[in-house]
Structure formats: structure tokens, C-alpha cells
mmCIF file of C-alpha atoms and ligand atoms in Angstrom:
data_model
loop_
_atom_site.group_PDB
_atom_site.id
_atom_site.type_symbol
_atom_site.label_atom_id
_atom_site.label_comp_id
_atom_site.label_asym_id
_atom_site.label_seq_id
_atom_site.Cartn_x
_atom_site.Cartn_y
_atom_site.Cartn_z
ATOM 1 C CA MET A 995 161.053 130.059 8.010
ATOM 2 C CA THR A 996 161.430 133.829 8.857
ATOM 3 C CA ASN A 997 158.331 136.152 9.112
ATOM 4 C CA LEU A 998 158.340 139.924 8.937
ATOM 5 C CA VAL A 999 156.014 141.729 11.346
ATOM 6 C CA ASP A 1000 155.899 144.954 13.193
ATOM 7 C CA VAL A 1001 155.276 143.670 16.661
ATOM 8 C CA VAL A 1002 155.585 140.203 18.327
ATOM 9 C CA VAL A 1003 153.833 139.634 21.545
ATOM 10 C CA ILE A 1004 155.323 136.748 23.464
ATOM 11 C CA GLY A 1005 152.661 135.168 25.735
ATOM 12 C CA GLY A 1006 148.931 134.848 25.076
ATOM 13 C CA GLY A 1007 147.563 135.070 28.678
ATOM 14 C CA GLN A 1008 145.574 138.163 29.818
ATOM 15 C CA ALA A 1009 148.563 140.499 29.417
ATOM 16 C CA GLY A 1010 149.241 139.338 25.834
ATOM 17 C CA LEU A 1011 145.598 139.604 24.869
ATOM 18 C CA ALA A 1012 145.236 143.022 26.361
ATOM 19 C CA SER A 1013 148.328 143.977 24.298
ATOM 20 C CA GLY A 1014 146.794 142.546 21.181
ATOM 21 C CA TYR A 1015 143.565 144.583 21.773
ATOM 22 C CA HIS A 1016 145.461 147.851 21.932
ATOM 23 C CA LEU A 1017 147.899 147.001 19.103
ATOM 24 C CA ARG A 1018 144.838 146.278 16.867
ATOM 25 C CA ARG A 1019 143.240 149.594 17.863
ATOM 26 C CA ARG A 1020 146.411 151.307 16.704
ATOM 27 C CA GLY A 1021 146.313 149.487 13.384
ATOM 28 C CA LEU A 1022 149.667 147.748 13.877
ATOM 29 C CA ASP A 1023 150.703 144.506 12.261
ATOM 30 C CA PHE A 1024 151.344 141.974 15.099
ATOM 31 C CA THR A 1025 151.252 138.415 16.109
ATOM 32 C CA VAL A 1026 150.970 136.715 19.517
ATOM 33 C CA LEU A 1027 153.017 133.613 20.202
ATOM 34 C CA ASP A 1028 151.817 131.448 23.169
ATOM 35 C CA ALA A 1029 153.454 128.316 24.478
ATOM 36 C CA ASP A 1030 150.174 126.879 25.811
ATOM 37 C CA PRO A 1031 148.196 124.812 23.309
ATOM 38 C CA ALA A 1032 144.907 126.413 24.341
ATOM 39 C CA PRO A 1033 143.691 129.893 25.412
ATOM 40 C CA GLY A 1034 143.552 130.938 29.105
ATOM 41 C CA GLY A 1035 147.118 131.522 30.159
ATOM 42 C CA SER A 1036 148.015 130.302 33.633
ATOM 43 C CA TRP A 1037 144.360 130.126 34.640
ATOM 44 C CA GLN A 1038 144.286 126.783 32.877
ATOM 45 C CA HIS A 1039 146.683 125.277 35.434
ATOM 46 C CA MET A 1040 145.343 126.556 38.740
ATOM 47 C CA TRP A 1041 143.709 124.321 41.428
ATOM 48 C CA ASP A 1042 140.134 123.169 41.178
ATOM 49 C CA SER A 1043 138.548 125.308 43.830
ATOM 50 C CA LEU A 1044 140.250 128.627 42.940
ATOM 51 C CA HIS A 1045 137.989 131.679 42.688
ATOM 52 C CA LEU A 1046 138.973 135.253 41.833
ATOM 53 C CA PHE A 1047 139.273 137.718 44.633
ATOM 54 C CA SER A 1048 137.247 140.330 42.796
ATOM 55 C CA PRO A 1049 133.764 140.176 41.271
ATOM 56 C CA ALA A 1050 133.566 139.647 37.515
ATOM 57 C CA GLU A 1051 132.865 143.278 36.630
ATOM 58 C CA HIS A 1052 136.071 144.224 38.314
ATOM 59 C CA SER A 1053 138.115 141.628 36.520
ATOM 60 C CA SER A 1054 137.820 142.837 32.879
ATOM 61 C CA LEU A 1055 140.212 143.333 30.131
ATOM 62 C CA PRO A 1056 139.894 146.412 27.877
ATOM 63 C CA GLY A 1057 136.765 146.552 25.661
ATOM 64 C CA ARG A 1058 134.823 143.656 27.084
ATOM 65 C CA LEU A 1059 133.280 143.395 30.622
ATOM 66 C CA MET A 1060 133.697 139.947 32.058
ATOM 67 C CA PRO A 1061 130.144 138.590 32.369
ATOM 68 C CA ALA A 1062 128.983 137.523 35.852
ATOM 69 C CA GLN A 1063 129.129 133.770 36.554
ATOM 70 C CA ALA A 1064 125.704 132.361 37.552
ATOM 71 C CA GLY A 1065 125.554 131.688 41.306
ATOM 72 C CA GLU A 1066 129.005 133.060 42.032
ATOM 73 C CA THR A 1067 130.040 136.528 43.186
ATOM 74 C CA TYR A 1068 133.654 135.679 42.703
ATOM 75 C CA PRO A 1069 134.063 133.693 39.431
ATOM 76 C CA ASP A 1070 136.120 130.497 39.312
ATOM 77 C CA ALA A 1071 139.159 129.885 37.117
ATOM 78 C CA GLY A 1072 137.104 128.039 34.509
ATOM 79 C CA HIS A 1073 135.029 131.136 33.964
ATOM 80 C CA VAL A 1074 138.162 133.188 33.440
ATOM 81 C CA ILE A 1075 139.440 130.773 30.873
ATOM 82 C CA ASP A 1076 136.149 130.948 28.992
ATOM 83 C CA TYR A 1077 136.279 134.744 29.152
ATOM 84 C CA LEU A 1078 139.816 134.767 27.746
ATOM 85 C CA ALA A 1079 139.013 132.305 25.023
ATOM 86 C CA ASP A 1080 136.051 134.371 24.048
ATOM 87 C CA TYR A 1081 138.071 137.575 24.162
ATOM 88 C CA GLU A 1082 140.684 136.066 21.816
ATOM 89 C CA LYS A 1083 138.011 135.059 19.313
ATOM 90 C CA ARG A 1084 135.767 138.135 19.595
ATOM 91 C CA TYR A 1085 138.684 140.483 18.745
ATOM 92 C CA ASP A 1086 140.106 138.011 16.243
ATOM 93 C CA LEU A 1087 143.499 138.216 17.832
ATOM 94 C CA PRO A 1088 146.229 136.364 15.902
ATOM 95 C CA VAL A 1089 147.477 133.983 18.601
ATOM 96 C CA GLN A 1090 149.600 131.089 17.641
ATOM 97 C CA HIS A 1091 149.164 128.574 20.487
ATOM 98 C CA GLY A 1092 151.683 125.839 21.052
ATOM 99 C CA THR A 1093 154.583 128.178 20.045
ATOM 100 C CA ARG A 1094 157.300 128.589 22.651
ATOM 101 C CA VAL A 1095 159.767 131.468 22.120
ATOM 102 C CA ASP A 1096 163.307 130.302 23.003
ATOM 103 C CA ALA A 1097 165.212 133.520 22.356
ATOM 104 C CA VAL A 1098 165.003 137.169 21.403
ATOM 105 C CA ARG A 1099 168.189 138.693 19.875
ATOM 106 C CA ARG A 1100 169.133 142.029 18.317
ATOM 107 C CA ASP A 1101 169.478 141.991 14.623
ATOM 108 C CA GLY A 1102 170.278 145.403 13.333
ATOM 109 C CA GLU A 1103 167.059 147.448 12.914
ATOM 110 C CA ARG A 1104 165.000 144.455 14.094
ATOM 111 C CA LEU A 1105 164.554 142.004 16.928
ATOM 112 C CA LEU A 1106 164.790 138.376 16.061
ATOM 113 C CA VAL A 1107 162.313 136.276 17.840
ATOM 114 C CA GLU A 1108 163.177 132.583 17.674
ATOM 115 C CA ALA A 1109 160.663 129.851 18.483
ATOM 116 C CA ASP A 1110 160.841 126.078 17.991
ATOM 117 C CA THR A 1111 158.755 126.306 14.796
ATOM 118 C CA ALA A 1112 159.889 129.552 13.123
ATOM 119 C CA THR A 1113 161.620 132.909 13.501
ATOM 120 C CA TRP A 1114 160.088 136.384 13.392
ATOM 121 C CA GLN A 1115 161.824 139.654 12.497
ATOM 122 C CA ALA A 1116 159.996 142.401 14.548
ATOM 123 C CA ARG A 1117 160.384 146.089 14.969
ATOM 124 C CA ALA A 1118 159.156 145.796 18.592
ATOM 125 C CA VAL A 1119 158.443 143.103 21.024
ATOM 126 C CA ILE A 1120 156.032 142.870 24.052
ATOM 127 C CA SER A 1121 157.135 140.122 26.534
ATOM 128 C CA ALA A 1122 154.157 138.861 28.557
ATOM 129 C CA THR A 1123 155.170 135.426 29.660
ATOM 130 C CA GLY A 1124 153.986 135.612 33.216
ATOM 131 C CA THR A 1125 155.514 133.788 36.168
ATOM 132 C CA TRP A 1126 153.616 130.504 36.345
ATOM 133 C CA SER A 1127 156.342 128.565 34.491
ATOM 134 C CA ARG A 1128 158.929 129.650 37.072
ATOM 135 C CA PRO A 1129 157.953 128.346 40.424
ATOM 136 C CA PHE A 1130 160.299 129.313 43.215
ATOM 137 C CA LEU A 1131 161.314 126.865 45.972
ATOM 138 C CA PRO A 1132 163.453 128.180 48.902
ATOM 139 C CA ALA A 1133 166.623 126.432 49.858
ATOM 140 C CA VAL A 1134 165.711 124.631 53.117
ATOM 141 C CA PRO A 1135 168.128 122.109 54.740
ATOM 142 C CA GLY A 1136 167.112 118.538 54.205
ATOM 143 C CA ARG A 1137 164.837 119.201 51.297
ATOM 144 C CA ARG A 1138 166.493 116.311 49.382
ATOM 145 C CA THR A 1139 166.190 113.894 52.323
ATOM 146 C CA PHE A 1140 162.443 114.158 52.755
ATOM 147 C CA ALA A 1141 160.991 110.840 51.572
ATOM 148 C CA GLY A 1142 157.335 112.066 51.090
ATOM 149 C CA ARG A 1143 155.959 114.086 48.160
ATOM 150 C CA GLN A 1144 157.031 117.720 47.492
ATOM 151 C CA LEU A 1145 154.892 119.890 45.304
ATOM 152 C CA HIS A 1146 154.682 123.598 44.377
ATOM 153 C CA THR A 1147 151.503 125.547 44.074
ATOM 154 C CA VAL A 1148 151.603 124.844 40.366
ATOM 155 C CA ASN A 1149 151.203 121.092 40.949
ATOM 156 C CA TYR A 1150 148.322 121.308 43.470
ATOM 157 C CA ARG A 1151 144.888 120.371 42.238
ATOM 158 C CA ALA A 1152 142.445 119.187 44.986
ATOM 159 C CA PRO A 1153 142.242 117.667 48.513
ATOM 160 C CA ALA A 1154 141.231 114.307 47.068
ATOM 161 C CA ASP A 1155 144.914 113.755 46.095
ATOM 162 C CA PHE A 1156 145.829 113.794 49.796
ATOM 163 C CA THR A 1157 142.938 111.921 51.587
ATOM 164 C CA GLY A 1158 144.142 110.489 54.905
ATOM 165 C CA GLN A 1159 147.598 112.177 54.605
ATOM 166 C CA ARG A 1160 149.433 114.712 56.731
ATOM 167 C CA VAL A 1161 150.355 117.650 54.622
ATOM 168 C CA VAL A 1162 152.535 120.676 55.441
ATOM 169 C CA VAL A 1163 151.609 123.772 53.483
ATOM 170 C CA VAL A 1164 154.402 126.437 53.357
ATOM 171 C CA GLY A 1165 153.679 130.071 52.567
ATOM 172 C CA GLY A 1166 151.958 133.103 53.980
ATOM 173 C CA GLY A 1167 150.573 134.563 50.870
ATOM 174 C CA ASN A 1168 147.280 134.009 49.080
ATOM 175 C CA SER A 1169 148.244 130.687 47.530
ATOM 176 C CA GLY A 1170 149.379 129.252 50.866
ATOM 177 C CA ALA A 1171 146.326 130.398 52.767
ATOM 178 C CA GLN A 1172 143.879 129.289 50.100
ATOM 179 C CA ILE A 1173 145.534 125.845 49.651
ATOM 180 C CA ALA A 1174 145.717 125.293 53.413
ATOM 181 C CA ALA A 1175 142.049 126.301 53.672
ATOM 182 C CA ASP A 1176 141.037 124.076 50.782
ATOM 183 C CA LEU A 1177 142.679 121.125 52.462
ATOM 184 C CA ALA A 1178 141.419 121.842 55.976
ATOM 185 C CA LEU A 1179 137.778 122.443 54.800
ATOM 186 C CA ASP A 1180 137.810 118.935 53.166
ATOM 187 C CA GLY A 1181 138.130 117.369 56.621
ATOM 188 C CA GLN A 1182 140.026 114.267 55.243
ATOM 189 C CA VAL A 1183 143.498 115.751 55.339
ATOM 190 C CA GLU A 1184 145.624 116.681 58.410
ATOM 191 C CA VAL A 1185 147.036 120.049 57.587
ATOM 192 C CA THR A 1186 149.948 122.044 59.128
ATOM 193 C CA TRP A 1187 150.166 125.601 57.772
ATOM 194 C CA VAL A 1188 153.638 127.112 58.097
ATOM 195 C CA THR A 1189 154.509 130.777 57.449
ATOM 196 C CA GLN A 1190 157.772 132.822 57.639
ATOM 197 C CA ARG A 1191 156.062 135.558 59.676
ATOM 198 C CA PRO A 1192 152.602 135.606 61.257
ATOM 199 C CA PRO A 1193 149.973 135.619 58.577
ATOM 200 C CA ARG A 1194 148.529 139.018 57.799
ATOM 201 C CA PHE A 1195 144.869 138.835 56.743
ATOM 202 C CA LEU A 1196 143.363 141.832 55.025
ATOM 203 C CA ALA A 1197 140.157 143.134 56.542
ATOM 204 C CA ASP A 1198 137.177 141.047 55.451
ATOM 205 C CA ASP A 1199 135.568 143.787 53.392
ATOM 206 C CA ILE A 1200 138.718 144.261 51.314
ATOM 207 C CA ASP A 1201 138.834 142.430 48.019
ATOM 208 C CA GLY A 1202 140.482 142.919 44.729
ATOM 209 C CA ARG A 1203 138.430 146.063 44.066
ATOM 210 C CA ALA A 1204 139.817 147.864 47.096
ATOM 211 C CA LEU A 1205 143.356 146.548 46.324
ATOM 212 C CA PHE A 1206 143.168 148.055 42.839
ATOM 213 C CA ASP A 1207 141.954 151.354 44.226
ATOM 214 C CA VAL A 1208 144.884 151.487 46.662
ATOM 215 C CA ALA A 1209 147.358 150.666 43.924
ATOM 216 C CA THR A 1210 145.800 153.322 41.688
ATOM 217 C CA ALA A 1211 145.865 155.890 44.437
ATOM 218 C CA ARG A 1212 149.561 155.200 45.044
ATOM 219 C CA ARG A 1213 150.429 155.497 41.391
ATOM 220 C CA ARG A 1214 148.624 158.900 41.204
ATOM 221 C CA ALA A 1215 150.419 160.154 44.296
ATOM 222 C CA LEU A 1216 153.869 159.076 42.951
ATOM 223 C CA ASP A 1217 153.116 160.538 39.447
ATOM 224 C CA ASP A 1218 152.053 163.833 41.117
ATOM 225 C CA GLY A 1219 155.254 163.948 43.142
ATOM 226 C CA ARG A 1220 153.323 163.502 46.431
ATOM 227 C CA ASP A 1221 154.392 161.217 49.274
ATOM 228 C CA ASP A 1222 154.073 157.498 48.842
ATOM 229 C CA THR A 1223 150.697 156.449 50.169
ATOM 230 C CA GLY A 1224 151.901 152.985 50.627
ATOM 231 C CA GLY A 1225 151.044 149.986 48.335
ATOM 232 C CA VAL A 1226 148.558 147.158 48.946
ATOM 233 C CA GLY A 1227 151.400 145.360 50.926
ATOM 234 C CA SER A 1228 150.800 147.837 53.742
ATOM 235 C CA LEU A 1229 147.331 146.546 54.217
ATOM 236 C CA GLY A 1230 148.095 142.817 54.601
ATOM 237 C CA ASP A 1231 149.046 139.793 52.460
ATOM 238 C CA ILE A 1232 145.923 137.620 52.429
ATOM 239 C CA VAL A 1233 142.573 138.415 50.915
ATOM 240 C CA ALA A 1234 139.919 136.754 53.126
ATOM 241 C CA VAL A 1235 138.146 135.072 50.352
ATOM 242 C CA PRO A 1236 135.141 132.978 51.627
ATOM 243 C CA PRO A 1237 136.927 129.633 52.204
ATOM 244 C CA VAL A 1238 139.863 131.319 53.946
ATOM 245 C CA ARG A 1239 137.467 133.382 56.164
ATOM 246 C CA ALA A 1240 135.457 130.295 56.942
ATOM 247 C CA ASP A 1241 138.483 128.314 58.042
ATOM 248 C CA ARG A 1242 140.054 131.125 59.919
ATOM 249 C CA ASP A 1243 136.797 131.782 61.852
ATOM 250 C CA ALA A 1244 136.441 128.051 62.612
ATOM 251 C CA GLY A 1245 140.018 128.118 64.011
ATOM 252 C CA LEU A 1246 141.191 125.756 61.310
ATOM 253 C CA LEU A 1247 143.660 128.223 59.797
ATOM 254 C CA THR A 1248 146.297 128.944 62.527
ATOM 255 C CA ALA A 1249 149.890 129.129 61.275
ATOM 256 C CA LYS A 1250 153.026 127.768 62.865
ATOM 257 C CA PRO A 1251 156.400 129.487 62.343
ATOM 258 C CA MET A 1252 158.706 128.251 59.530
ATOM 259 C CA PHE A 1253 160.455 124.933 60.285
ATOM 260 C CA SER A 1254 164.311 124.950 60.161
ATOM 261 C CA GLN A 1255 164.736 121.699 58.224
ATOM 262 C CA LEU A 1256 163.175 118.701 56.645
ATOM 263 C CA SER A 1257 163.953 115.143 57.668
ATOM 264 C CA ALA A 1258 163.132 111.827 55.936
ATOM 265 C CA ASP A 1259 159.784 111.623 57.590
ATOM 266 C CA GLY A 1260 158.709 115.216 58.140
ATOM 267 C CA VAL A 1261 159.789 118.711 59.344
ATOM 268 C CA ARG A 1262 161.741 119.931 62.385
ATOM 269 C CA TRP A 1263 161.740 123.296 64.090
ATOM 270 C CA ALA A 1264 164.859 124.909 65.667
ATOM 271 C CA ASP A 1265 163.505 124.259 69.166
ATOM 272 C CA GLY A 1266 163.540 120.475 68.506
ATOM 273 C CA CYS A 1267 159.801 120.025 67.859
ATOM 274 C CA ARG A 1268 159.053 117.843 64.891
ATOM 275 C CA GLU A 1269 156.004 116.782 62.911
ATOM 276 C CA SER A 1270 155.741 113.920 60.546
ATOM 277 C CA ALA A 1271 154.332 114.514 57.055
ATOM 278 C CA ASP A 1272 153.389 112.667 53.918
ATOM 279 C CA ALA A 1273 153.638 115.759 51.698
ATOM 280 C CA VAL A 1274 154.953 119.306 51.697
ATOM 281 C CA ILE A 1275 153.301 121.856 49.409
ATOM 282 C CA TRP A 1276 155.583 124.817 48.706
ATOM 283 C CA CYS A 1277 153.413 127.917 48.100
ATOM 284 C CA THR A 1278 156.516 130.044 47.937
ATOM 285 C CA GLY A 1279 156.013 132.162 44.967
ATOM 286 C CA PHE A 1280 157.300 132.602 41.425
ATOM 287 C CA ARG A 1281 159.928 134.404 39.481
ATOM 288 C CA PRO A 1282 159.368 136.149 36.146
ATOM 289 C CA ALA A 1283 159.775 133.885 33.098
ATOM 290 C CA LEU A 1284 162.420 135.915 31.274
ATOM 291 C CA SER A 1285 164.958 133.275 29.995
ATOM 292 C CA HIS A 1286 163.957 133.962 26.348
ATOM 293 C CA LEU A 1287 165.286 137.497 26.848
ATOM 294 C CA ALA A 1288 168.739 136.385 28.105
ATOM 295 C CA PRO A 1289 170.519 137.154 24.791
ATOM 296 C CA LEU A 1290 169.561 140.911 25.214
ATOM 297 C CA GLN A 1291 171.603 140.947 28.565
ATOM 298 C CA LEU A 1292 169.112 143.301 30.293
ATOM 299 C CA ARG A 1293 168.755 141.680 33.665
ATOM 300 C CA GLY A 1294 170.018 143.502 36.750
ATOM 301 C CA THR A 1295 170.998 141.942 40.048
ATOM 302 C CA SER A 1296 167.401 141.949 41.199
ATOM 303 C CA GLY A 1297 166.626 139.354 38.604
ATOM 304 C CA HIS A 1298 164.230 141.891 36.902
ATOM 305 C CA ILE A 1299 164.798 144.003 33.869
ATOM 306 C CA ALA A 1300 164.985 147.770 34.511
ATOM 307 C CA THR A 1301 161.868 149.492 33.020
ATOM 308 C CA GLU A 1302 160.479 152.966 32.481
ATOM 309 C CA GLY A 1303 156.805 152.412 32.503
ATOM 310 C CA THR A 1304 156.596 149.095 30.598
ATOM 311 C CA ARG A 1305 159.588 149.810 28.324
ATOM 312 C CA ALA A 1306 162.945 148.211 29.002
ATOM 313 C CA VAL A 1307 165.455 150.860 29.848
ATOM 314 C CA GLY A 1308 168.284 149.023 27.966
ATOM 315 C CA GLU A 1309 166.210 148.148 24.837
ATOM 316 C CA PRO A 1310 163.618 150.723 23.832
ATOM 317 C CA ARG A 1311 161.995 148.255 21.342
ATOM 318 C CA LEU A 1312 161.032 145.833 24.164
ATOM 319 C CA HIS A 1313 158.148 146.180 26.583
ATOM 320 C CA LEU A 1314 157.306 144.050 29.567
ATOM 321 C CA LEU A 1315 153.714 143.453 30.671
ATOM 322 C CA GLY A 1316 152.352 141.404 33.648
ATOM 323 C CA TYR A 1317 154.983 139.775 35.938
ATOM 324 C CA GLY A 1318 154.330 142.048 38.880
ATOM 325 C CA ASP A 1319 154.205 145.694 40.033
ATOM 326 C CA TRP A 1320 157.819 146.306 38.743
ATOM 327 C CA THR A 1321 156.303 146.552 35.254
ATOM 328 C CA GLY A 1322 153.501 148.947 36.495
ATOM 329 C CA PRO A 1323 150.916 149.025 39.248
ATOM 330 C CA ALA A 1324 148.633 145.898 39.318
ATOM 331 C CA SER A 1325 150.236 144.707 36.007
ATOM 332 C CA ALA A 1326 149.685 141.136 36.944
ATOM 333 C CA THR A 1327 145.939 141.493 37.430
ATOM 334 C CA LEU A 1328 143.079 141.282 35.018
ATOM 335 C CA ILE A 1329 141.802 144.855 35.730
ATOM 336 C CA GLY A 1330 145.249 146.427 36.017
ATOM 337 C CA VAL A 1331 146.942 145.208 32.813
ATOM 338 C CA GLY A 1332 144.624 147.111 30.364
ATOM 339 C CA ARG A 1333 145.898 150.665 31.034
ATOM 340 C CA LEU A 1334 149.477 149.452 30.795
ATOM 341 C CA ALA A 1335 148.869 147.599 27.561
ATOM 342 C CA ARG A 1336 147.352 150.770 26.198
ATOM 343 C CA ASP A 1337 150.452 152.772 27.172
ATOM 344 C CA ALA A 1338 152.784 150.077 25.711
ATOM 345 C CA ALA A 1339 150.834 150.072 22.421
ATOM 346 C CA ARG A 1340 150.943 153.907 22.166
ATOM 347 C CA ASN A 1341 154.648 153.968 22.912
ATOM 348 C CA ILE A 1342 155.310 151.356 20.255
ATOM 349 C CA ALA A 1343 153.143 153.144 17.617
ATOM 350 C CA GLU A 1344 155.208 156.361 18.347
ATOM 351 C CA LEU A 1345 158.522 154.463 18.044
ATOM 352 C CA LEU A 1346 157.584 152.807 14.742
ATOM 353 C CA ALA A 1347 156.245 156.154 13.318
ATOM 354 C CA HIS A 1348 159.698 157.687 13.823
ATOM 355 C CA ASN A 1349 161.724 154.782 12.460
HETATM 356 P P1 FAD B 1156 150.004 134.174 32.355
HETATM 357 O O1 FAD B 1156 148.578 134.044 32.661
HETATM 358 O O2 FAD B 1156 150.961 133.245 33.054
HETATM 359 O O3 FAD B 1156 150.198 133.968 30.811
HETATM 360 C C1 FAD B 1156 151.513 133.845 30.262
HETATM 361 C C2 FAD B 1156 151.349 133.129 28.915
HETATM 362 O O4 FAD B 1156 152.679 133.151 28.358
HETATM 363 C C3 FAD B 1156 151.033 131.700 29.081
HETATM 364 O O5 FAD B 1156 149.905 131.369 28.216
HETATM 365 C C4 FAD B 1156 152.289 130.895 28.725
HETATM 366 O O6 FAD B 1156 152.039 129.725 28.008
HETATM 367 C C5 FAD B 1156 152.999 131.859 27.831
HETATM 368 N N1 FAD B 1156 154.422 131.694 27.791
HETATM 369 C C6 FAD B 1156 155.290 131.608 28.798
HETATM 370 N N2 FAD B 1156 156.545 131.512 28.405
HETATM 371 C C7 FAD B 1156 156.542 131.601 27.028
HETATM 372 C C8 FAD B 1156 157.563 131.589 25.984
HETATM 373 N N3 FAD B 1156 158.794 131.454 26.249
HETATM 374 N N4 FAD B 1156 157.022 131.657 24.705
HETATM 375 C C9 FAD B 1156 155.742 131.723 24.372
HETATM 376 N N5 FAD B 1156 154.786 131.749 25.354
HETATM 377 C C10 FAD B 1156 155.152 131.734 26.679
HETATM 378 N N6 FAD B 1156 144.485 138.329 39.406
HETATM 379 C C11 FAD B 1156 143.341 139.020 39.374
HETATM 380 O O7 FAD B 1156 143.107 139.989 38.659
HETATM 381 N N7 FAD B 1156 142.352 138.521 40.226
HETATM 382 C C12 FAD B 1156 142.502 137.431 40.960
HETATM 383 O O8 FAD B 1156 141.616 137.018 41.696
HETATM 384 C C13 FAD B 1156 143.811 136.703 40.922
HETATM 385 N N8 FAD B 1156 143.965 135.602 41.636
HETATM 386 C C14 FAD B 1156 145.114 134.935 41.554
HETATM 387 C C15 FAD B 1156 145.327 133.759 42.164
HETATM 388 C C16 FAD B 1156 146.564 133.041 42.084
HETATM 389 C C17 FAD B 1156 146.712 131.712 42.808
HETATM 390 C C18 FAD B 1156 147.535 133.570 41.249
HETATM 391 C C19 FAD B 1156 148.868 132.739 41.082
HETATM 392 C C20 FAD B 1156 147.404 134.744 40.578
HETATM 393 C C21 FAD B 1156 146.148 135.478 40.664
HETATM 394 N N9 FAD B 1156 146.008 136.661 40.044
HETATM 395 C C22 FAD B 1156 144.741 137.245 40.074
HETATM 396 C C23 FAD B 1156 147.146 137.293 39.340
HETATM 397 C C24 FAD B 1156 147.122 137.279 37.784
HETATM 398 O O9 FAD B 1156 145.907 137.601 37.160
HETATM 399 C C25 FAD B 1156 147.794 136.117 37.166
HETATM 400 O O10 FAD B 1156 149.058 135.839 37.617
HETATM 401 C C26 FAD B 1156 147.764 136.188 35.585
HETATM 402 O O11 FAD B 1156 147.634 134.944 35.125
HETATM 403 C C27 FAD B 1156 148.978 136.926 34.906
HETATM 404 O O12 FAD B 1156 148.680 137.001 33.583
HETATM 405 P P2 FAD B 1156 149.887 136.998 32.424
HETATM 406 O O13 FAD B 1156 149.120 137.218 31.172
HETATM 407 O O14 FAD B 1156 150.833 138.080 32.793
HETATM 408 O O15 FAD B 1156 150.577 135.677 32.581
#
């Protein structure tokens, strides 16, 4: 079955929903295709104790303020899922859940969007498929010889899955620090936290609000042709959310340098030190989920697609939203994606008006 539509949005997480909001405001005919069977994007798959690093009112999509969560300054993932599900319903966004797009191809005047269930012929496409489905694991010698469990951030749920075990957590970003803190606070797990370089905690009074302000100031400076003020990376890597701060202050969150290899029963450092482990949790990041765009042959050597704003340089009918700062400042945050979605919708409306 082939459907005709002006715009197809691929991905129904926060970036896809923000796109839908602005496409609707522009009166465009669109559909949103989402692989997950239920609303909430990647928030549905995060670990049990995860909380946002910004208060609710600083975590909102366009049009609708995220309500506060009772008893929590920083809402949990369940609250975000409820907010996104409500957002989808409130704005009557046409999201087809359980629809995975396999390929986007050029087809004359149109782009052909192929899913397992059907095909769409669109005049423009917004890709908003996130990174969660593409966990990255570094190549470390001995990874295949380790006899214990190896997980990535995407598979971690709760300390109860590791009671009485020795667990090595790898990664100096927010996921690594938060998962190491979660396990250490539990008190029933022996945790070793390993980072490539010494962990860089942000000052305790810096949360997502301040990070957004820094990203915005940088964008303004660059747009105005002023000197680069430095992005959020210049401030540090780890937001000191309450559990991380508690563990750090209690001396439970000290990192060891990265080990040089895995052995059957644990990890080894270059100086010969070793530590046995029952599990290794790789909090080593993600790559953008772009395989459905492969037929368009747009990827450069960086693994990204070159963009001007959100628009793909090599295919003006394609926009990319979310993923990371390479598609716009704070594009992969709740508060940051709205402005970029608005720009993408405006750009698409202009394109369609002239074709
Ligand atoms: P996703 O939420 O991943 O949604 C992508 C959607 O696309 C999914 O529903 C998926 O099913 C669908 N999809 C994927 N591939 C296909 C396909 N081929 N066809 C159809 N559908 C597809 N941000 C904040 O603002 N505040 C925070 O406190 C915060 N904390 C974070 C903590 C962690 C641990 C992580 C990992 C991220 C955090 N973020 C936070 C960042 C950010 O908000 C998320 O990464 C966000 O989920 C990105 O939204 P998205 O819509 O781009 O992608």
C-alpha cells in the first residue's frame, strides 16, 4: 500500500512530537511513524531511578508546559513518558506506533519512505530517530573472552539485578556516573567505576537550565559572528544530580583510569593490576540511528550527515532533529528541540510553497 502525504516524520519521541506540533500549526499534511509500540520515545527504556537533570518547567515541548511531579524537583522518566503521551493526545498528532521505517529513497519529485507495513510518498521528511537504538561499545582487547555479563546503558534497569556481585561501570559521562551512583548507593553491589579521563563534575548549582542557557549564548555568539563562547563541554561532563552528589560527597564515587583489557574473570590495567568482575556495564554512548537514510548516500566520514540548520545539505527535502548538537544546539533535549522543530517546519512550508 502506498500513501501520499506532504511530510513524513520518522520517530515519535520528543523530537518527532515537537515536529508534529509545528507542522500542524503550519497546516501541513503529515504523519509520524514510530517504531515503538507506545508513546514516550527512549524514555520508556531508561533505568528505574533515572530523573531529569532539569525541573519540569525547564523540560517542556512547545505549547505545553510539563507539569511538576508531586514531591520531585527533577521529574522521573515515568513522568516524562506520561507528559509525552498526553502531548501526543492533546494535539491529536497522527502517530502510527509500531511502524519501523527501513529505508528512505529518492523517487523523482518525492521521497519514498518504506516501512514494514506500507510505503509513503512524501514531499519532505523529518528524521527524528534518536540514538537509543544504536548503543556504542568500544573495541577493548579481551572483550569476547570475559565470562561474565556485559551490558550497555540501554540494558541496565536496577541494582537488584546485581545484588552480591562485583560490577565494573565504564564511562565518564552522565550515564556512567549515574549508574555507578545507583549501584553504589544500593550498598549490595561492589562497584568499580572506570573512566577514560578523570571525571569532570559540573558545579553543584549547574543543572539542565544553566546548560541550556550556555548552549543558547553560544549559538547567539556564533550567529552574530562573535567569538565562540565555548559550549557546555567546557564546563564539565557530569551534572551533579542528587544521587551522584550524595555518592561523590560520601567518597563512594571515585573513578579508576580505563583498564587495558578484559580477561575471563575481570579487567586488567596496563601496570598489571587486576580486578575480578561478574559484570561490566558499558556506559560508552550512542551513535545516531540513521541506517534508514543509507539509500540517500548522505553520510560523511564523521558518521553524521552534513546539515545547514536542520536541513541536510545533500538533500533539501530532508531535515534531521534530535541526535545531538550537530543538528542544532541542545537538539537532543526536551527544552532545546522546540525551536529547531519550528525552524524545520517553517523551512519545509517554504519549500512546499515553491514546488
Ligand atoms: P528518542 O527519544 O530516542 O525517540 C526516537 C524515536 O524514534 C523512538 O520512539 C524510536 O522508536 C523511533 N525510531 C527509531 N528508529 C526508527 C525507525 N527506523 N523507524 C521509525 N521509528 C524509529 N534531555 C533532557 O532534556 N533532560 C534530561 O534530563 C535528559 N536526561 C537524559 C538522560 C539520559 C541517560 C539520556 C540517554 C538522555 C537524556 N536526555 C535528557 C537527552 C534527550 O532528551 C534524549 O536523548 C531524548 O530521548 C532524545 O529524543 P529524540 O526524540 O531525539 O529520540
